[in-house]
Every structure is written in C-alpha cells, then in structure tokens.
Coordinates of C-alpha atoms and ligand atoms in Angstrom, one line a residue:
M797 CA 2.8 -26.9 33.8
S798 CA 4.9 -23.9 35.1
A799 CA 3.6 -20.8 35.4
A800 CA 6.6 -18.9 33.8
N801 CA 5.1 -18.3 30.6
I802 CA 2.7 -15.8 31.9
F803 CA 4.2 -12.4 31.1
P804 CA 3.2 -9.0 32.2
P805 CA 0.5 -6.9 30.3
L806 CA 1.8 -6.0 27.1
E807 CA 2.1 -2.0 27.0
I808 CA 3.0 -0.5 23.9
P809 CA 3.9 2.9 23.3
E810 CA 2.5 5.7 21.4
T811 CA 5.2 6.8 18.6
I812 CA 5.4 9.0 15.9
A813 CA 4.7 6.6 13.1
A814 CA 6.7 8.7 10.7
G815 CA 7.6 5.6 8.1
P816 CA 6.2 4.1 4.6
G817 CA 3.5 2.4 6.9
P818 CA 1.3 1.7 9.2
G819 CA 0.2 5.3 8.9
N820 CA -1.2 6.8 12.0
T821 CA -4.8 5.5 12.5
D822 CA -7.5 8.4 13.5
P823 CA -8.9 8.5 16.7
R824 CA -12.5 8.2 15.1
V825 CA -11.4 4.8 13.5
L826 CA -10.5 3.6 17.2
Q827 CA -13.5 4.3 18.6
A828 CA -15.8 3.0 16.0
F829 CA -13.7 -0.1 16.6
V830 CA -14.4 0.0 20.6
N831 CA -17.9 1.7 20.5
T832 CA -19.0 -1.3 18.6
G833 CA -20.9 -3.8 20.8
L834 CA -20.4 -7.6 20.4
A835 CA -22.6 -8.9 17.8
D836 CA -22.3 -12.1 15.8
H837 CA -21.0 -11.9 12.3
M838 CA -24.8 -12.4 10.8
H839 CA -26.2 -9.6 12.5
A840 CA -27.9 -7.5 10.3
D841 CA -26.1 -4.2 11.0
V842 CA -22.8 -6.1 10.8
L843 CA -24.1 -7.5 7.3
R844 CA -25.5 -4.0 6.5
G845 CA -22.0 -2.6 7.2
M846 CA -20.1 -4.9 4.7
V847 CA -22.4 -4.1 2.2
E848 CA -22.2 -0.3 3.0
C849 CA -18.3 -0.7 2.8
K850 CA -18.4 -2.6 -0.6
H851 CA -20.4 0.4 -2.1
M852 CA -17.7 3.0 -0.2
L853 CA -15.3 0.8 -1.8
R854 CA -16.1 1.6 -5.4
D855 CA -16.0 5.2 -4.6
L856 CA -12.4 5.1 -3.4
W857 CA -11.0 3.0 -5.9
G858 CA -13.0 4.6 -8.8
T859 CA -15.0 1.7 -10.3
N860 CA -18.1 -0.2 -11.3
N861 CA -16.3 -3.2 -10.8
I862 CA -19.0 -5.3 -8.9
Y863 CA -16.3 -7.5 -7.5
T864 CA -14.9 -4.5 -5.0
Y865 CA -14.4 -5.6 -1.7
G866 CA -11.8 -6.3 1.4
V867 CA -10.0 -9.0 2.4
G868 CA -9.1 -9.7 6.0
G869 CA -5.7 -9.4 6.7
T870 CA -3.0 -7.1 5.4
G871 CA -1.7 -6.5 2.5
F872 CA -0.2 -8.9 1.2
S873 CA -3.6 -11.1 2.1
G874 CA -5.2 -8.9 -0.4
L875 CA -2.6 -9.6 -3.0
D876 CA -2.6 -13.1 -2.3
V877 CA -6.3 -13.1 -3.5
M878 CA -5.3 -11.1 -6.5
L879 CA -2.2 -13.4 -7.7
G880 CA -4.6 -16.4 -6.9
A881 CA -6.0 -16.2 -10.7
I882 CA -2.1 -17.5 -11.6
L883 CA -1.9 -21.3 -11.9
P884 CA 1.2 -23.6 -12.4
G885 CA 2.4 -23.1 -15.9
D886 CA 0.9 -19.8 -16.3
S887 CA 3.0 -17.1 -18.5
V888 CA 3.9 -13.9 -16.5
V889 CA 6.0 -10.8 -16.8
A890 CA 6.5 -9.1 -13.5
F891 CA 8.1 -5.9 -12.9
I892 CA 9.9 -5.1 -10.1
N893 CA 11.6 -2.2 -8.7
G894 CA 11.9 -2.6 -4.8
T895 CA 11.4 -4.7 -1.7
F896 CA 7.5 -4.7 -2.3
S897 CA 6.9 -6.0 -5.9
G898 CA 10.0 -8.2 -5.0
I899 CA 7.6 -9.8 -2.8
D900 CA 5.1 -9.6 -5.0
G901 CA 7.3 -11.5 -7.8
L902 CA 8.0 -14.1 -5.2
T903 CA 4.5 -14.8 -4.6
I904 CA 4.1 -15.1 -8.5
R905 CA 6.8 -17.9 -8.7
L906 CA 5.3 -19.7 -6.1
K907 CA 1.8 -19.7 -7.6
A908 CA 3.2 -20.1 -11.2
S909 CA 5.4 -22.9 -10.6
T910 CA 4.8 -26.6 -11.6
R911 CA 5.1 -29.5 -8.7
E912 CA 8.5 -30.2 -10.2
E913 CA 9.7 -26.6 -10.5
L914 CA 8.3 -26.1 -6.8
A915 CA 10.0 -29.1 -5.7
A916 CA 13.4 -28.1 -7.2
N917 CA 13.4 -25.1 -4.9
A918 CA 10.5 -24.9 -2.5
L919 CA 10.9 -21.4 -1.2
D920 CA 12.3 -19.5 -4.0
P921 CA 11.3 -21.3 -7.4
Q922 CA 12.4 -20.1 -10.5
P923 CA 9.5 -21.1 -13.1
A924 CA 10.1 -21.1 -16.8
S925 CA 6.9 -19.5 -17.5
V926 CA 7.4 -16.5 -15.3
T927 CA 9.8 -13.4 -16.5
I928 CA 11.2 -11.2 -13.8
I929 CA 12.2 -7.6 -15.3
E930 CA 14.4 -6.1 -12.4
V931 CA 14.6 -2.3 -12.8
P932 CA 17.5 -1.3 -9.9
H933 CA 16.3 0.4 -7.0
G934 CA 15.4 4.2 -7.0
Q935 CA 14.2 3.9 -10.1
S936 CA 10.8 3.9 -11.9
V937 CA 9.4 1.5 -14.2
T938 CA 8.6 3.0 -17.5
G939 CA 6.6 2.6 -20.4
E940 CA 9.4 1.7 -22.5
I941 CA 10.4 -0.9 -20.4
V942 CA 6.9 -2.5 -19.9
E943 CA 6.3 -2.1 -23.6
K944 CA 9.5 -3.8 -24.5
A945 CA 8.9 -6.8 -22.2
L946 CA 5.3 -7.5 -23.3
A947 CA 5.9 -7.1 -26.9
E948 CA 8.9 -9.6 -26.8
H949 CA 7.2 -12.1 -24.3
K950 CA 3.5 -11.7 -24.7
P951 CA 2.2 -13.5 -21.4
K952 CA -1.0 -13.9 -20.0
W953 CA -0.6 -12.0 -17.1
A954 CA 1.8 -8.8 -16.5
F955 CA 2.4 -7.6 -13.1
M956 CA 3.5 -4.1 -11.5
A957 CA 3.4 -2.2 -8.1
H958 CA 1.8 1.1 -8.6
W959 CA 3.8 2.9 -6.0
E960 CA 6.6 0.7 -4.9
T961 CA 7.5 2.3 -1.0
G962 CA 10.4 0.1 -0.5
S963 CA 12.3 2.7 -3.1
G964 CA 9.5 5.4 -3.0
R965 CA 8.5 5.4 -6.9
I966 CA 5.5 5.9 -8.8
N967 CA 5.7 3.2 -11.7
D968 CA 3.6 4.5 -14.9
I969 CA 0.4 2.7 -14.9
R970 CA -1.0 4.6 -18.0
S971 CA 1.9 2.8 -20.1
F972 CA 1.0 -0.3 -18.1
N973 CA -2.3 -0.1 -19.0
D974 CA -1.8 0.6 -22.6
A975 CA 0.9 -2.3 -23.5
C976 CA -1.5 -4.5 -21.4
E977 CA -4.1 -3.9 -23.9
K978 CA -1.8 -3.8 -27.0
H979 CA -0.4 -7.3 -26.4
G980 CA -3.6 -9.1 -25.0
A981 CA -2.0 -9.4 -21.4
L982 CA -4.0 -9.3 -18.4
G983 CA -2.4 -6.5 -15.9
L984 CA -2.4 -6.8 -12.2
V985 CA -1.2 -4.0 -9.8
D986 CA -0.6 -3.8 -6.4
A987 CA -1.8 -0.6 -5.3
V988 CA -1.2 -1.1 -1.6
S989 CA 0.5 2.4 -1.1
S990 CA -1.4 4.5 -3.8
L991 CA -5.0 3.8 -3.0
G992 CA -6.5 6.5 -0.6
I993 CA -3.1 8.8 -1.4
E994 CA -3.4 9.5 -5.0
D995 CA -6.4 10.7 -6.8
F996 CA -6.8 7.6 -9.6
S997 CA -10.0 5.8 -10.9
I998 CA -9.3 2.2 -11.8
D999 CA -12.2 2.3 -14.6
D1000 CA -9.7 4.4 -16.3
Y1001 CA -7.2 1.7 -16.9
P1002 CA -9.3 -1.0 -18.4
G1003 CA -5.9 -3.1 -19.3
I1004 CA -5.6 -3.7 -16.0
V1005 CA -8.2 -6.4 -14.4
G1006 CA -7.1 -6.6 -10.7
W1007 CA -6.0 -4.4 -8.0
A1008 CA -4.7 -5.3 -4.4
S1009 CA -4.2 -2.4 -1.3
C1010 CA -4.2 -2.7 2.2
P1011 CA -6.0 -1.4 5.5
Q1012 CA -2.9 0.3 7.0
K1013 CA -1.6 2.8 4.5
G1014 CA -4.1 5.5 2.7
V1015 CA -7.0 3.8 3.8
L1016 CA -5.8 4.4 7.4
C1017 CA -7.6 1.5 9.2
L1018 CA -4.5 -0.3 11.2
P1019 CA -6.6 -2.2 13.8
L1020 CA -6.2 -5.1 11.4
T1021 CA -9.4 -5.1 9.3
Y1022 CA -9.9 -5.5 5.5
A1023 CA -7.2 -5.4 2.1
P1024 CA -9.0 -3.3 -0.2
V1025 CA -9.4 -5.6 -3.9
S1026 CA -11.1 -4.7 -7.1
F1027 CA -11.6 -7.3 -10.2
S1028 CA -13.0 -6.5 -13.6
D1029 CA -15.5 -8.8 -15.3
R1030 CA -12.4 -10.0 -17.6
Y1031 CA -10.7 -11.1 -14.5
I1032 CA -13.5 -13.2 -12.9
A1033 CA -14.3 -14.7 -16.2
E1034 CA -10.7 -15.6 -16.1
V1035 CA -11.3 -17.6 -12.1
K1036 CA -14.7 -19.1 -13.4
A1037 CA -13.3 -20.5 -16.2
N1038 CA -10.2 -22.1 -14.5
G1039 CA -10.2 -22.0 -10.6
C1040 CA -8.1 -21.2 -8.0
H1041 CA -6.3 -23.0 -5.6
S1042 CA -8.0 -21.6 -2.2
Y1043 CA -10.9 -21.6 -0.4
V1044 CA -10.5 -18.6 2.0
H1045 CA -8.4 -16.6 -0.7
N1046 CA -10.8 -17.3 -3.8
P1047 CA -11.2 -14.1 -5.4
I1048 CA -15.0 -15.1 -6.3
L1049 CA -16.1 -17.2 -2.7
E1050 CA -14.4 -14.1 -0.9
A1051 CA -17.0 -11.7 -2.7
R1052 CA -19.9 -13.5 -1.4
H1053 CA -19.2 -12.2 2.1
W1054 CA -19.6 -8.6 0.8
G1055 CA -23.0 -9.7 -1.1
V1056 CA -21.5 -10.6 -4.4
V1057 CA -22.8 -13.6 -6.2
D1058 CA -22.8 -14.7 -9.4
G1059 CA -21.5 -11.2 -10.6
Q1060 CA -24.8 -9.1 -9.3
D1061 CA -25.0 -7.4 -5.8
V1062 CA -27.4 -9.4 -3.3
A1063 CA -27.8 -9.1 0.4
A1064 CA -25.1 -9.8 2.3
G1065 CA -25.2 -13.2 4.3
G1066 CA -24.9 -17.2 4.5
Y1067 CA -21.8 -18.5 6.7
H1068 CA -19.0 -18.6 5.1
R1069 CA -16.1 -17.4 8.0
T1070 CA -16.2 -15.0 10.9
H1071 CA -16.2 -11.5 10.0
S1072 CA -15.9 -9.1 13.0
G1073 CA -18.3 -6.2 13.9
Y1074 CA -15.4 -4.5 15.2
A1075 CA -13.6 -4.6 12.3
V1076 CA -16.4 -4.0 10.0
S1077 CA -16.9 -0.9 12.2
A1078 CA -13.5 0.7 12.1
F1079 CA -13.0 -0.2 8.4
H1080 CA -16.6 1.8 7.6
E1081 CA -15.2 4.5 9.4
A1082 CA -11.8 4.9 7.8
L1083 CA -13.5 4.8 4.4
R1084 CA -16.1 7.5 5.4
I1085 CA -13.3 9.8 6.5
T1086 CA -11.2 9.5 3.2
L1087 CA -14.7 10.1 1.1
A1088 CA -15.7 13.1 3.3
Q1089 CA -12.8 14.7 2.7
G1090 CA -12.8 13.5 -1.2
R1091 CA -10.0 11.9 -3.1
T1092 CA -8.6 14.8 -4.7
A1093 CA -8.5 17.0 -1.8
K1094 CA -6.8 14.2 0.1
A1095 CA -4.3 13.8 -2.6
R1096 CA -3.4 17.7 -2.9
E1097 CA -2.8 17.8 1.2
Y1098 CA -0.3 14.9 0.8
A1099 CA 1.5 16.7 -2.2
F1100 CA 1.5 20.1 -0.4
H1101 CA 3.1 18.6 2.8
E1102 CA 5.3 16.4 1.2
R1103 CA 6.8 19.1 -0.7
A1104 CA 7.6 21.2 2.4
L1105 CA 9.2 18.2 4.4
R1106 CA 11.4 17.0 0.7
D1107 CA 12.4 20.7 0.5
A1108 CA 13.6 21.0 4.5
V1109 CA 15.4 17.8 3.9
A1110 CA 16.9 19.1 0.9
A1111 CA 18.2 22.2 2.6
M1112 CA 20.2 20.4 5.1
G1113 CA 22.0 18.6 2.6
C1114 CA 20.1 15.3 1.8
E1115 CA 19.2 13.9 -1.8
V1116 CA 15.8 13.1 -2.0
T1117 CA 15.1 10.2 -4.6
S1118 CA 11.6 9.2 -4.2
N1119 CA 8.7 10.7 -6.1
M1120 CA 6.0 9.2 -3.9
T1121 CA 3.8 11.9 -2.0
S1122 CA 3.4 9.7 0.9
L1123 CA 6.7 9.2 1.4
V1124 CA 10.5 10.7 1.3
V1125 CA 13.1 8.9 0.4
L1126 CA 16.7 9.8 1.0
N1127 CA 20.6 10.0 0.9
L1128 CA 22.4 11.6 3.9
P1129 CA 24.6 14.2 3.7
G1130 CA 28.0 12.7 2.1
V1131 CA 30.2 12.6 5.3
L1132 CA 27.2 10.5 7.1
A1133 CA 27.1 7.9 4.0
G1134 CA 27.1 4.4 5.6
R1135 CA 25.5 5.7 8.8
E1136 CA 21.9 5.5 8.1
K1137 CA 21.1 2.6 9.7
E1138 CA 22.5 4.1 12.8
L1139 CA 20.6 7.5 12.4
V1140 CA 17.2 5.5 11.9
Q1141 CA 18.0 3.7 15.2
N1142 CA 18.9 6.5 17.1
C1143 CA 15.2 8.0 16.1
R1144 CA 13.3 4.7 16.3
A1145 CA 15.1 5.1 20.3
Q1146 CA 13.5 8.1 21.0
G1147 CA 10.2 7.4 19.5
F1148 CA 10.4 9.2 16.4
G1149 CA 9.3 6.1 13.8
I1150 CA 11.2 6.4 10.5
W1151 CA 12.8 3.5 8.4
P1152 CA 16.1 3.0 6.3
T1153 CA 15.1 1.2 2.8
L1154 CA 15.1 -2.5 3.1
S1155 CA 16.7 -3.1 -0.1
E1156 CA 20.3 -2.1 -1.2
P1157 CA 21.5 0.9 -1.3
V1158 CA 20.2 1.5 2.4
Q1159 CA 18.6 5.2 2.5
V1160 CA 16.6 6.6 4.7
R1161 CA 12.4 6.6 4.7
I1162 CA 10.5 9.3 6.3
G1163 CA 6.6 9.1 5.8
I1164 CA 3.8 11.3 6.4
L1165 CA 0.9 8.9 6.7
N1166 CA -1.9 11.0 8.7
L1167 CA 0.9 13.2 9.6
V1168 CA -0.2 15.7 6.9
T1169 CA -0.8 18.8 9.1
R1170 CA 1.9 21.9 9.3
E1171 CA 2.1 21.4 13.0
A1172 CA 3.3 17.5 12.3
I1173 CA 5.6 18.6 9.6
T1174 CA 7.3 21.1 11.5
D1175 CA 7.6 18.4 14.4
I1176 CA 9.2 16.0 12.0
V1177 CA 11.7 18.4 10.4
A1178 CA 13.0 19.2 13.8
R1179 CA 13.4 15.8 15.2
F1180 CA 15.4 15.2 11.6
G1181 CA 17.4 17.8 12.1
Q1182 CA 18.3 17.1 15.4
A1183 CA 18.9 13.4 14.7
I1184 CA 21.6 14.8 11.8
N1185 CA 23.1 17.1 14.6
D1186 CA 23.3 14.2 17.1
M1187 CA 25.9 12.1 15.2
G1188 CA 28.7 14.4 15.7
A1189 CA 29.7 14.4 12.0
D1190 CA 31.3 17.2 10.2
V1191 CA 27.9 18.6 9.3
T1192 CA 25.9 20.7 11.1
V1193 CA 21.9 21.7 10.3
D1194 CA 20.8 25.1 10.9
Q1195 CA 17.8 24.2 12.7
D1196 CA 16.5 28.2 12.6
A1197 CA 17.3 28.9 9.1
I1198 CA 15.3 25.3 8.2
R1199 CA 12.5 26.2 10.5
A1200 CA 12.6 29.8 8.5
Q1201 CA 12.0 28.0 5.5
L1202 CA 9.5 25.7 6.6
D1203 CA 7.3 28.6 7.9
D1204 CA 7.8 30.6 5.0
Y1205 CA 6.3 27.9 2.7
Y1206 CA 3.4 27.6 4.9
Q1207 CA 2.8 31.4 5.2
T1208 CA 3.0 32.0 1.3
A1209 CA 0.6 29.1 0.8
L1210 CA -2.1 30.6 3.6
A1211 CA -1.3 34.1 1.7
A1212 CA -2.3 32.5 -1.7
E1213 CA -5.6 31.2 -0.4
Ligands
PLP1487 C1 3.3 -2.1 2.5 C2 3.3 -3.0 0.8 C3 2.8 -4.2 1.0 C4 2.8 -5.1 2.2 O1 1.5 -4.8 2.7 P1 1.2 -5.0 4.1 O2 0.1 -4.5 4.8 O3 2.4 -5.1 4.9 O4 1.2 -6.9 4.0 C5 3.2 -4.5 -0.2 N1 3.2 -3.8 -1.3 C6 3.6 -2.9 -1.5 C7 3.6 -1.8 -2.3 C8 3.7 -2.0 0.3 O5 3.8 -0.8 0.5

C-alpha cells in the first residue's frame, strides 16, 4: 500500500450561491449542527427532535396528513419514496417540462416497467403503461394539457412538478388537482423547489395524494439532512394494499422513525436505521426559522426581491422567461446569444455561482435562495452587469443607471411602508 492516495485537507471556498439550489444555509442552522453533542439515534432528545420536526413539517406543508416526515438524503431521495408506490405495470401519465421533471419521468419509467421492459432498455426503459407528456422547455404545464391527457388515458397515477427549476416555470397544481379528482387519478407532485418559498397548503389539493421536497432549496438546510414528504391516507392505503419494493425508501416503514405507526402518532423509537443527531438539530433549526418568519411573509419577501432582480436584468437587455420567485431564467441580449455558458463560467470563476440551464435552449439561471436582502440583490445585479460588460461584445450595461433604477425600486417600497 502506498500513501499516494492521502490528499491534503479539503478546502471548499465560500461562494455566492446564486443558482437554483442549494441555497445559502443560515448560520443558525450550521451552529445547530456543530453545537449538537454526540448522542446515539435512540437518545431521548434526538427522538424528541424528530417528533418535533414532524409537527413543524405539517405546518410547513399546511397539512393534517399523519404521514408527513423527512427522508434522509437529497430531493431525489424523497421523490424516490413518493414514487415507490408506483409498481410494475401501473398506468401513469407524467407531465415533463424541464430537467427535473424529466428525471422524475425516468424514475417513474424505471418503477413502472415490467421485468421484460426493464431488460429491454435497462437504463432508459419505455414501459407501455407510462405516458410522458412533454411540454417544451420554458413553458408551464397548463390546465388544458393536464385535463386532455387525463381524460384520454385515465391513468392510475398522474405526476407533475410544481415548480420546474430547470426552466424556472410554475405549473398549475390547481388544475392538476381538479383533473386528478375528475378522472380518478392519484396525483403525485414534485414540490422540491416550491416548499418553503410559495405559500400553499397541500390540504387544499385533495386530488394530490403524495408530495416530495428537498432539504436544500426553500427549507435551506444543506448539511445533508432531510427531504420533506407528505402522504394522504388514500396514498398510504395504496401502499398498504400493494406494497413497495423497498425497505429503506418505503413510505410506511420510513414513517416509523418519526413516530408514525399504523396511521397514528406514537412515541418515536425502535431501531430501524441510524439517524444523526447533528442532522436532526440542523433540520429542526431550519424549520424553526421558516415557521417563525411565516410562510406568507417569506413568500412575499421572495416575490418582492425577485421582482427587483427581474426588472434589473430586463433593463440590461435580457429577456426573462421564468415565473418562479426564487429563480430568474433569462436569455442574454441578442449579441451575446450562444455565449451563455461562457458568461456563466466567468461568473463562477469569480465565486459568483450562477448556472446555465441544463436542457436546451441554453439560458442563464440566477437564483436568490436566502439572498433576499437589498444588499444581496444589489451585489448580484452589479456582478451580473459587470459580467456582461466583461464579455467585450457590442453591448454595454450602464451600471449607474441600473443601480439608480434598483435604488428607486427599494426606496419606493420603503416609502410605501
Ligand atoms: C433540485 C430539484 C430536484 C432534485 O433535488 P436534489 O436535492 O438535487 O436531489 C428535483 N426536482 C426539482 C423540481 C428540483 O428543483
């Protein structure tokens, strides 16, 4: 054995995380993580923390669903639990309008495939029971699209993303819910980007039986913690009747960690797998921060600052095509078309962490997760304007004029208070 594989200590620099996610974790959350003592996963305070998180999650989702808890991992971990109720041969209609719902569509195809269908194309199966409805990048899934597809296919399950982060588009969950109810489909929603940003209560959507989100976007708890999920009794009855091909991502078995057994709140406990007191503390603190501010106030704050950023980049000659309030997706001024990745790379090299879109056409994405202050938006706007000017193209951003417009926006808002 040589020692050649021992590397120097890993140092990761602080950047401005101005992308679609992860969001900038609050120092209070990081403090909660490091202030936690080592305790085993059966320690009374760890168990109590998990039960308290469960109750706070019900408030965050706006639900009385007993089966509301966190799944250890990233957003796709929670989605894997939710989509785990889909079994081989199940009929599904999935609406896809960007990178993330596209991956969800793949998960659905993997789960709904029969053994033969999986063997025929193991990594990208095309099961006959799944209908993928593709909506072009940059467009929302509308009520008409959903109604038409569910009326025609009458599937057992229907799937949609709430906020498609790949293209920055909000999809119509009200119409999705209504169509699910009308056509008897069980609705499943990827709420990875919307939970903790938009003010919505899932109990207002009874046709949607399963919801999944993530730790690192609106919940702002990147120290890899828990992906929030919530399932209605209707969904749980389905899993009880038909099962799920997983132990660790089983919607019913996973709930036991959080003190949910047989549809009842019970004291947590009983070993299933090892949860981390550090993660539980961090997650607990992140939920406390969001609930203390309140969903409504938080949603309003995002809308207000997104508007400032949107107007500023529009004044630079960019065309904004998104309608999410945590993310601005834009086309650069015409003379810079085709140079989006170059501009993004330049910004990233300077610690300004914006993103391109991952699906075509290539656009620029600027996110504001936990960057919702006048100072942060002003800094983002100045850096982005500079990045355009640094491209040396035949387009110049008048930074002073942009700054004056931004100041005016904030001054007017202050005066109105
Ligand atoms: C970010 C995102 C995901 C994936 O979340 P991870 O935490 O990266 O696993 C899935 N769906 C949507 C809509 C997202 O925005």
